[in-house]
Amino acid sequence: MSSGALYNDQGGAEAAVEAGQENTPTTGGTGGTGAAFRLFNTDFKKNEDLKEMLESNKESLKLEAMKRVVGLIAKGKNASELFPAVVKNVASKNIELKKLVYVYLVRYAEEQQDLALLSISTFQRALKDPNQLIRASALRVLSSIRVPIIVPIMMLAIKEAAADLSPYVRKTSAHAIQKLYSLDPDQKEQLIEVIEKLLKDKSTLVAGSVVMAFEEVCPDRIDLIHKNYRKLCNLLVDVEEWGQVVIISMLTRYARTQFTSPWKEGFMFDDNEKTFYDSDAEEKKDQEETKPYTMDPDHRLLLRNTKPLLQSRNTAVVMAVAQLYWHLAPKQEVCIVTKSLVRLLRSHREVQFIVLQNIATMTIQRKGMFEPYMKSFYVRSTDATHIKTLKLEILTNLANEANISTILREFQTYVKSQDKEFAAATIQAIGRCATNISEVTDTCLNGLVLLLSNRDETVVAESVVVIKKLLQTQPTQHSDIIRHMAKLFDSITVSMARASILWLIGEYCERVPKIAPDVLRKMAKSFTAEDDIVKLQTVNLAAKLYLTNSKQTKLLTQYILNLGKYDQNYDIRDRTRFIRQLIVPSEKSGALNKYARRILLASKPAPVLESAFKDRERFQLGSLSHSLNSKANGYHELSDWPAVAPDQSVRNVDVIEPVKERAPALGKTRKNKSQDKFYSDEEDENEEEEEEGSESSESSSSSSEESCSESEEEEESEKSSGDSGKNSSSSEESDDSEQEEKKKAKQKKSKASADSGSDENGNGPVGHDSCSSAESSSESGSDSEDDSADSPPPQKKNANKSQSKVVMDNSKNQVSLLDLDDFSPVPVNTSQSSVLSPSLMSDLEGLSLSNMSPTLQVTSPTFSPVKTHELLHHMSGKGLSATYHFPRQPCLYQPSMVSVQLTLTNHSDQILEEIHVGERSPAGLSIHCFNTIERLQPEASVTVSMGIDFSDSTQAANFQLCTKEDQFNVSIQPGVGELLTPCTMTQQDFSKEQGKLMGMNETSATLSVSTAISSAHAVSNQVLSVANVGVVSSGSVSR
Amino acid sequence: MLYIKTVGAIFFRFTYGLTLYDGIYFCLRVHRSAGGSSVALLPFWRQCWQSAAEMIHSLFLINPTGDVFLEKHWKSVISRSVCDYFFEAREKAVTPENVAPVLQTPHHYLISIYRGKLFFLSVVQTEVSPLFVIEFLHRVADTFQDYFGECSETIINDNMVVVYELLEEMLDNGFPLATESSVLKELIKPPNILRSVVNTLTGGSNVGSSLPTSHLSTIPWRRNGVKYTHNEAYFDVIEEIDAIVDKSGMTVFAEIQGVVEACVRLSGMPDLTLSFVNPRLLDDVSFHPCVRFKRWESERVLSFIPPDGNFTLMTYHVSSQNLVSIPVYVKQNISFFDSGSSGRMDITVGPKQTMGKTVEGLSVTIHMPKSVLTVDLTATQGNYTYDLTAKVLVWDIGKLNPQKLPTLQGSLSIQAGVPKPVENPSLNIDLKIEQLAISGIKVSRLDLFGEKYKTFKGVKYVTKAGNFQVRT
């Protein structure tokens, strides 16, 4: 039964094209009925010979035949009777032949289901092929064959392919999901399972396709997205263009259900009205926005990660991001899409059309956004009419008191356009400007009156119509214009314009008492020859004059009413009868007659001239429905923001997961990745960065920030169970340890590269890692508290006046299990810093003391970081371990040095002798070394301080740490924050210094502060943990 | 109210049980048979079971005479009679450019583009981003252009099989699959004369004999194992001036749009960094997907692993704050006389701000009012042609000689009995200046990482007139 329904559908749809098919037995051309033969005589001869070719043994003949068959399909001709001959070739070795057979199969399998089944086994075999491309194409064709019988086979194939090692095959399976769903929606539940699985996929190849399948099969299952939300946001930059569009539109929908509105309640709509008339509504808006609202970090993540896509070459992607910002971003941030949208106007005509439509809607609500780009909407004579009209629409929306003169001057050019349709639209636009901006109403009106003497009829007619509307808004002063129009009446032939003039004269007949009856007289003469609309207005005019000036016009009116009574048009007859009853007193209509004057000459509200795009704003921007201004099939309305945000924690992901999942997902040869902890992972990340641009999202600063905030949250939740009320400190710690991790990773990396030269991916770091984590697990609990308790004392000692410093500290226990767990997203994080480092370097160049004016006062650091970084692990240091930290004290030795405190511990059971600093690189690196430590007892530790001149760069300082027997290469890499010195200066000085700095010295980083800590103190602690800056009471931070 | 709800539920279950195959058609049938009440329920039903995800359903290529000469369906077949709605719209529009790109028909939506005198008409059935479809259609046209050198009816007919194979690869179930030309070229070899001769002799094919691997790599735009004996990387910086100059010679609006076209033939996996002397000039940019956006944001350099061969690396817009130098001025005087049905035209072009370079390829195009019948002009330099049917006058000047300014003057004859044109036609200027980027942008260096061979590098600058219009 179900297949029957299918056939019917098909048959109906194709009846026109496939007429021949009905005459041909579906089983193919084995004989061909006589009738069909005669009907398609020539076709058949040709097809017979194709069949012979297909059945020949020669590959080239077969190929030639298939090419011709495909040609027939392309032309829309019927080639279905060749099915048996073609399907035999499905197993051909020749790839091109095979491909062409596939094309044929997909086209005709639906009509020849029984025969199509013959080919299925070939595909099933191919699904097991070792070559991923063959597997993929087999699945593609198999799923494209719309034969209901094979649904179970397809389902099985999809499930298998979804678990395939090759991301390309998985992508194909995502596509197949949609096909199977449209073939048999009963499979929905099973398909959703597959979708759920594929959504977890980390490959950028799969992401777009699976979201597509999600949108097709189960767009309402938003719960499937939660866990993958952050991943999708982070992958977005690397997904192929088409996938980006789909993902962005899905995420827009998602965000509208999951986050609270960044706009003030009811803001959007209240404000529209204002912006139209109120030029400083923009400012108000901003002020209103300052009301505290904290955006969900995930909401922010989405906005941040989509922003780079505005630079995409694909116009659909840019539009998708633009609509996302429009529907999701806080009002003041929407402006960033402006430039990109204007850029799209350089693209093809069709793109321009869609983009202009969207801009038109946007300008109604927020004209400020596009005002600076007003000139980009100037019309060129070569533009297509619909583009011209849209540009005109936008210019009208943008008009305000400031720019109206420019716009009107521009409009003057347009009015003269050869394109009359456009000229007429311009006049309408002038009318709208005139009503919207009261200052120019008179100017516009005068301009329009001048146009009345134009030679072109359409221009004049349109002007009359617009003037009529304008006069209605302020009829008192303009009787001379009415008089002028009455004079023009004879020369105007366009009926709409004539009707408008008649209406005007009738409406304001008391202002032109002498002219009005005369006009009526003329009309009485020509009444029968007029258009219906003019006749109706003539009747109206007559009625109104009869009421106001019956002495002069009584006879005329009666004459006209008599003419109207026998008119061919029933509307006019009706109107005439009605008017007669109304105005001419008779016995029957006594009551009504009294009110005739009030009925006919009631003061009428002026028409509102508004944009034709006004009602489009109900549709999502960039959608087909918006473009058509009517709801398209399958359009989902964007839901309103929820009043209260649903639980945020649903998006929290088990943090271990990403690391594990990566390896199979990428399908690369990096096997070690899945086993290694983030150290080696980070290595890989860097490599990838170098060899493949597509991985760059991993390195985006945004994602790292996100992961940082995530970990904070987790850390916090963990902490709070232990010691509640220590909110600020816990956040500090989390950030500290995070940075620490970063440092360690760096350090490891460079160490490894120095150590093992060629193979830096090696197991060295991994070795440390596993060991230390195992060992330190017992100590991990006390770890962070220890640090925070220990470090303040040393910092007190050397309070001097150098820039800032790095300190090493002896702590045996810096690597803890806790750390690892918390920061498994760190790979992302660290790779980010490695990518940014060159820029930081350049940014920091020139940021030296010489820039500072002598009035500067170096303030003492307000905060001392508690975290330590590992310099040398005791496994690689043959028992000697070293850690360091930055105490943030001015360096004793030289002002340009950063002080570092180093803690050396002997973990071996021998005494270590003569510990000192050996060779250093880069050669010019100036280090103030610590004095040689003569001997270090087993399990003893010593803290020394040293100064390193990093030359204001974040380049690592590499040096050797030597004992009597061994040398160990180590490196210290400072964060930017550690290179800064807090100073106090007056505001003038600050701005002066800032002026000197130029743009290159700017470094920005974003700190995510978890919502729980919002006090100023907590925030400043957060900042301080990253950078060595002072706290200024006003809240501005100097650097 | 309650009653309606229950009916809705029953109806809903009923439809769900049956609409297994082709949602749209079935849906319409239900609509017709069930009468009024189902109309209200339909949107609900659609919202649940139809979604925005269905993309391009079919593609029709239509030639200038209005015949469908190619059709391709990615799902079930849609009769080409659907194009009738389009033809209707085409009839109404005066010129092909005026046809609205998005049309609504009772059961389908038609989204079309006009490229090279051909219409690419796609049929969609549900909500979709129209730009998505338009962008894709242009990508299809670009691919044809890339493969066959031009995109015309004859060339598509001659290469029907390749075209069909391309379309098959580019779209799967209506969703774009492989649109990157480097990937496509590996899957389907572009035809060339030599190969077609060899193919006919040996029965060879256009499809790559070995299966490609590149679109499985993480760099979709570049395949592995590229090898060249001469490694070279050339960049063309092409700038276009868009301007509107008014009657008095005042610049109403001017801006510069630039594009960096690259031709990179490098072996292996080169990682290139291109930096500019003055990147701050660039106000708005868009990149080929290969460019690392983060590097651009932080350092203003273009860092990328290039696709193999020709590609557009970036397009940019020079900030409108900068004054745009207009290379030429035009003195014109076009007038139509009230009596005698004639007019006079006098145009002189001269150099304005050319930065000491020569202006070449100068030409002036004028779309005359419909009433201008013939022109009788003399040009001091170059030739002019007047297309009588399209009423387009093209004056091809060539190189601009500052000593001897080219002029075009003479009379126009106007159709008798028609009022004289109200508006003078505007002039479109075309020009080219070699070795100059009018914005002053300059490439400072190109560095190659990841590979160790000598590379020939070169940068060429060209300035052209984009949409350069002089109003009269």
XYZ file of N, CA and C in Angstrom, chain A residues 684-821:
414
model
N 51.252 18.006 19.295
C 50.543 17.708 18.062
C 49.807 18.924 17.564
N 49.185 19.518 18.486
C 48.388 20.687 18.167
C 49.246 21.695 17.427
N 50.445 21.860 17.952
C 51.327 22.833 17.327
C 51.728 22.400 15.941
N 51.994 21.164 15.842
C 52.377 20.662 14.527
C 51.272 20.888 13.531
N 50.119 20.535 14.007
C 48.977 20.703 13.128
C 48.886 22.135 12.677
N 49.080 22.965 13.629
C 48.995 24.383 13.359
C 49.905 24.745 12.202
N 51.057 24.129 12.221
C 51.979 24.460 11.150
C 51.585 23.835 9.835
N 51.151 22.601 9.901
C 50.981 21.928 8.622
C 49.570 22.051 8.060
N 48.659 22.398 8.866
C 47.316 22.470 8.320
C 46.549 23.635 8.913
N 46.164 24.490 8.034
C 45.494 25.689 8.502
C 44.146 25.404 9.118
N 43.569 24.342 8.718
C 42.186 24.126 9.109
C 42.020 23.875 10.592
N 43.108 23.549 11.246
C 42.968 23.245 12.652
C 42.933 24.500 13.504
N 42.955 25.613 12.846
C 43.228 26.833 13.592
C 42.201 27.166 14.655
N 41.033 26.621 14.545
C 40.044 26.995 15.554
C 40.475 26.528 16.924
N 41.164 25.438 16.911
C 41.639 24.913 18.166
C 42.463 25.985 18.860
N 43.148 26.725 18.048
C 44.077 27.670 18.614
C 43.437 29.012 18.848
N 42.208 29.151 18.507
C 41.600 30.459 18.662
C 41.557 30.822 20.129
N 41.810 32.059 20.351
C 41.892 32.492 21.729
C 40.551 32.294 22.408
N 39.533 32.438 21.602
C 38.217 32.354 22.205
C 37.982 31.001 22.848
N 38.343 29.973 22.118
C 38.049 28.664 22.657
C 38.845 28.446 23.933
N 40.032 28.966 23.955
C 40.823 28.745 25.136
C 40.211 29.459 26.321
N 39.738 30.636 26.045
C 39.121 31.353 27.150
C 37.962 30.562 27.705
N 37.258 30.035 26.773
C 36.095 29.292 27.190
C 36.502 28.137 28.086
N 37.458 27.403 27.608
C 37.846 26.239 28.373
C 38.338 26.677 29.736
N 38.961 27.822 29.755
C 39.461 28.324 31.019
C 38.303 28.585 31.966
N 37.298 29.200 31.434
C 36.193 29.507 32.323
C 35.484 28.235 32.769
N 35.442 27.318 31.863
C 34.829 26.057 32.211
C 35.532 25.438 33.398
N 36.836 25.405 33.254
C 37.572 24.740 34.302
C 37.413 25.491 35.608
N 37.305 26.792 35.483
C 37.094 27.546 36.705
C 35.836 27.102 37.399
N 34.840 27.023 36.597
C 33.562 26.662 37.187
C 33.658 25.338 37.902
N 34.312 24.430 37.225
C 34.394 23.127 37.829
C 35.203 23.155 39.106
N 36.321 23.815 38.959
C 37.174 23.943 40.126
C 36.343 24.481 41.279
N 35.580 25.468 40.936
C 34.837 26.112 41.976
C 33.838 25.176 42.617
N 33.173 24.500 41.793
C 32.163 23.618 42.352
C 32.827 22.588 43.255
N 33.973 22.171 42.851
C 34.678 21.224 43.676
C 35.057 21.851 45.009
N 35.607 23.019 44.897
C 36.063 23.718 46.094
C 34.915 23.970 47.050
N 33.891 24.438 46.471
C 32.813 24.890 47.339
C 32.294 23.786 48.237
N 32.446 22.585 47.795
C 32.047 21.491 48.665
C 32.955 21.442 49.883
N 34.214 21.703 49.656
C 35.164 21.693 50.759
C 35.060 22.953 51.600
N 35.506 24.034 51.052
C 35.463 25.276 51.823
C 34.591 26.297 51.110
N 33.420 26.368 51.536
C 32.516 27.345 50.940
C 32.873 28.718 51.479
N 32.531 29.706 50.728
C 32.822 31.060 51.183
C 34.181 31.551 50.735
N 34.968 30.682 50.173
C 36.273 31.133 49.688
C 36.227 31.312 48.183
N 35.201 31.886 47.750
C 34.986 31.994 46.319
C 36.159 32.596 45.586
N 36.561 33.720 46.070
C 37.582 34.447 45.328
C 38.877 33.656 45.297
N 39.210 33.096 46.395
C 40.486 32.407 46.412
C 40.453 31.201 45.496
N 39.330 30.552 45.467
C 39.298 29.373 44.621
C 39.430 29.758 43.161
N 38.843 30.844 42.818
C 38.947 31.229 41.419
C 40.377 31.616 41.091
N 41.001 32.255 42.015
C 42.412 32.582 41.812
C 43.193 31.326 41.526
N 42.959 30.413 42.416
C 43.740 29.204 42.315
C 43.526 28.509 41.002
N 42.293 28.475 40.627
C 42.040 27.747 39.398
C 42.778 28.411 38.256
N 42.737 29.690 38.271
C 43.392 30.383 37.184
C 44.891 30.170 37.257
N 45.374 30.236 38.471
C 46.797 30.007 38.661
C 47.224 28.678 38.094
N 46.552 27.712 38.589
C 47.000 26.392 38.206
C 46.855 26.206 36.714
N 45.907 26.898 36.181
C 45.727 26.783 34.742
C 46.933 27.370 34.022
N 47.322 28.501 34.479
C 48.468 29.128 33.848
C 49.714 28.276 34.068
N 49.726 27.745 35.208
C 50.847 26.889 35.549
C 50.941 25.755 34.555
N 49.815 25.192 34.282
C 49.790 24.100 33.340
C 50.361 24.547 32.013
N 49.971 25.691 31.652
C 50.383 26.234 30.375
C 51.898 26.327 30.340
N 52.409 26.896 31.370
C 53.854 27.071 31.481
C 54.562 25.739 31.401
N 53.994 24.838 32.151
C 54.646 23.543 32.206
C 54.703 22.935 30.832
N 53.589 23.048 30.167
C 53.535 22.445 28.846
C 54.611 23.045 27.968
N 54.717 24.311 28.001
C 55.725 25.036 27.224
C 57.111 24.508 27.536
N 57.317 24.503 28.793
C 58.621 24.182 29.290
C 58.986 22.781 28.856
N 58.065 21.912 29.027
C 58.282 20.537 28.620
C 58.639 20.466 27.159
N 57.910 21.214 26.449
C 58.079 21.147 25.009
C 59.494 21.517 24.647
N 59.900 22.652 25.122
C 61.216 23.118 24.715
C 62.288 22.208 25.281
N 62.025 21.723 26.427
C 62.985 20.828 27.023
C 63.120 19.591 26.160
N 61.989 19.073 25.837
C 62.011 17.858 25.045
C 62.732 18.081 23.738
N 62.446 19.202 23.126
C 63.071 19.438 21.831
C 64.571 19.585 21.994
N 64.975 20.175 23.071
C 66.400 20.342 23.278
C 67.039 18.985 23.583
N 66.364 18.242 24.347
C 66.904 16.955 24.752
C 67.071 15.998 23.603
N 65.997 15.727 22.974
C 66.020 14.618 22.039
C 66.095 15.067 20.596
N 66.270 16.333 20.409
C 66.517 16.845 19.072
C 65.442 16.512 18.077
N 65.614 15.440 17.360
C 64.734 15.176 16.236
C 63.333 14.773 16.687
N 63.278 13.934 17.659
C 61.969 13.388 18.000
C 61.444 14.017 19.278
N 60.852 15.154 19.137
C 60.421 15.826 20.346
C 59.059 15.347 20.802
N 58.413 14.660 19.935
C 57.121 14.117 20.332
C 57.286 12.979 21.317
N 58.507 12.667 21.513
C 58.861 11.428 22.194
C 58.204 11.233 23.538
N 58.625 10.213 24.144
C 57.905 9.790 25.334
C 58.395 10.472 26.591
N 59.438 11.222 26.470
C 59.987 11.906 27.645
C 58.920 12.528 28.506
N 58.227 13.486 27.955
C 57.241 14.182 28.764
C 56.181 13.242 29.302
N 55.826 12.302 28.490
C 54.785 11.387 28.935
C 55.265 10.633 30.141
N 56.507 10.245 30.051
C 57.099 9.537 31.159
C 56.969 10.312 32.448
N 57.363 11.564 32.373
C 57.272 12.405 33.570
C 55.877 12.388 34.109
N 55.100 12.581 33.141
C 53.738 12.884 33.482
C 53.108 11.777 34.273
N 53.215 10.614 33.699
C 52.549 9.505 34.367
C 53.170 9.280 35.739
N 54.473 9.389 35.763
C 55.149 9.178 37.034
C 54.673 10.173 38.070
N 54.802 11.414 37.676
C 54.539 12.444 38.661
C 53.097 12.394 39.123
N 52.262 12.140 38.186
C 50.874 12.135 38.612
C 50.626 10.999 39.582
N 51.286 9.902 39.320
C 51.111 8.777 40.216
C 51.661 9.117 41.591
N 52.830 9.684 41.550
C 53.477 9.968 42.820
C 52.738 11.033 43.612
N 52.393 12.035 42.910
C 51.879 13.192 43.616
C 50.422 13.059 43.996
N 49.853 11.988 43.539
C 48.418 11.877 43.804
C 48.114 11.948 45.290
N 49.028 11.422 46.059
C 48.761 11.420 47.484
C 48.834 12.837 48.055
N 49.655 13.656 47.404
C 49.874 14.979 47.966
C 48.925 16.026 47.413
N 48.235 15.622 46.402
C 47.506 16.626 45.642
C 46.537 17.434 46.474
N 45.998 16.809 47.461
C 45.000 17.513 48.241
C 45.531 18.793 48.858
N 46.653 18.717 49.478
C 47.165 19.863 50.207
C 47.858 20.853 49.288
N 48.143 20.407 48.165
C 48.958 21.121 47.197
C 48.693 22.608 47.076
N 47.526 22.952 46.665
C 47.311 24.359 46.362
C 47.352 25.238 47.607
N 46.843 24.718 48.666
C 46.882 25.512 49.896
C 48.328 25.771 50.317
N 49.114 24.728 50.186
C 50.540 24.868 50.509
C 51.128 26.065 49.810
N 50.897 26.075 48.532
C 51.500 27.130 47.719
C 51.088 28.501 48.197
N 49.832 28.644 48.354
C 49.362 29.972 48.700
C 49.880 30.390 50.068
N 50.072 29.416 50.908
C 50.575 29.751 52.226
C 52.057 30.077 52.175
N 52.750 29.358 51.326
C 54.209 29.492 51.320
C 54.710 30.758 50.665
N 54.152 31.092 49.582
C 54.821 32.083 48.755
C 54.848 33.516 49.294
N 53.876 33.994 49.978
C 53.975 35.391 50.390
C 55.260 35.776 51.142
N 55.774 35.035 52.080
C 56.973 35.474 52.799
C 58.140 35.878 51.905
N 58.578 35.048 50.962
C 59.734 35.461 50.159
C 59.488 36.768 49.433
N 58.306 36.969 49.065
C 58.008 38.179 48.298
C 58.223 39.416 49.148
N 57.989 39.318 50.393
C 58.213 40.448 51.296
C 59.679 40.845 51.337
N 60.514 39.872 51.312
C 61.943 40.124 51.531
C 62.521 41.075 50.506
N 62.350 40.738 49.245
C 63.039 41.550 48.255
C 62.093 42.521 47.583
N 61.634 43.438 48.360
C 60.782 44.475 47.803
C 61.668 45.584 47.262
N 62.009 45.490 46.046
C 62.899 46.484 45.477
C 62.251 47.161 44.285
N 63.045 47.843 43.477
C 62.423 48.617 42.418
C 62.869 48.216 41.016
N 62.675 47.011 40.664
C 62.850 46.661 39.261
C 61.494 46.304 38.696
N 61.495 45.915 37.472
C 60.197 45.778 36.790
C 59.293 44.738 37.400
N 59.647 43.555 37.230
C 58.830 42.476 37.749
C 59.702 41.254 37.717
N 59.338 40.251 38.324
C 60.265 39.130 38.329
C 59.628 37.754 38.382
N 60.477 36.831 38.189
C 60.040 35.459 38.141
C 60.736 34.734 39.282
N 60.045 33.972 39.946
C 60.635 33.302 41.089
C 60.412 31.813 40.970
N 61.364 31.116 41.369
C 61.165 29.680 41.413
C 61.023 29.260 42.852
N 60.333 28.253 42.977
C 59.951 27.907 44.321
C 60.060 26.399 44.399
N 60.384 25.981 45.515
C 60.514 24.542 45.629
C 59.201 23.940 46.072
N 58.624 23.282 45.190
C 57.491 22.501 45.676
C 57.526 21.159 45.004
N 57.506 20.211 45.781
C 57.699 18.848 45.295
C 56.458 18.329 44.583
N 55.425 19.094 44.631
C 54.137 18.464 44.371
C 53.284 19.193 43.334
N 53.922 19.800 42.383
C 53.093 20.663 41.547
C 52.182 19.930 40.593
N 52.582 18.770 40.180
C 51.690 18.059 39.261
C 50.757 17.187 40.071
N 49.545 17.477 39.996
C 48.620 16.688 40.788
C 47.547 16.112 39.896
N 46.950 15.129 40.356
C 45.893 14.489 39.590
C 44.762 15.476 39.336
N 44.555 16.255 40.363
C 43.491 17.243 40.296
C 43.702 18.166 39.112
N 44.915 18.622 39.017
C 45.241 19.534 37.925
C 44.922 18.922 36.581
N 45.377 17.718 36.442
C 45.202 17.083 35.152
C 43.737 16.966 34.792
N 42.988 16.557 35.761
C 41.573 16.370 35.465
C 40.927 17.682 35.086
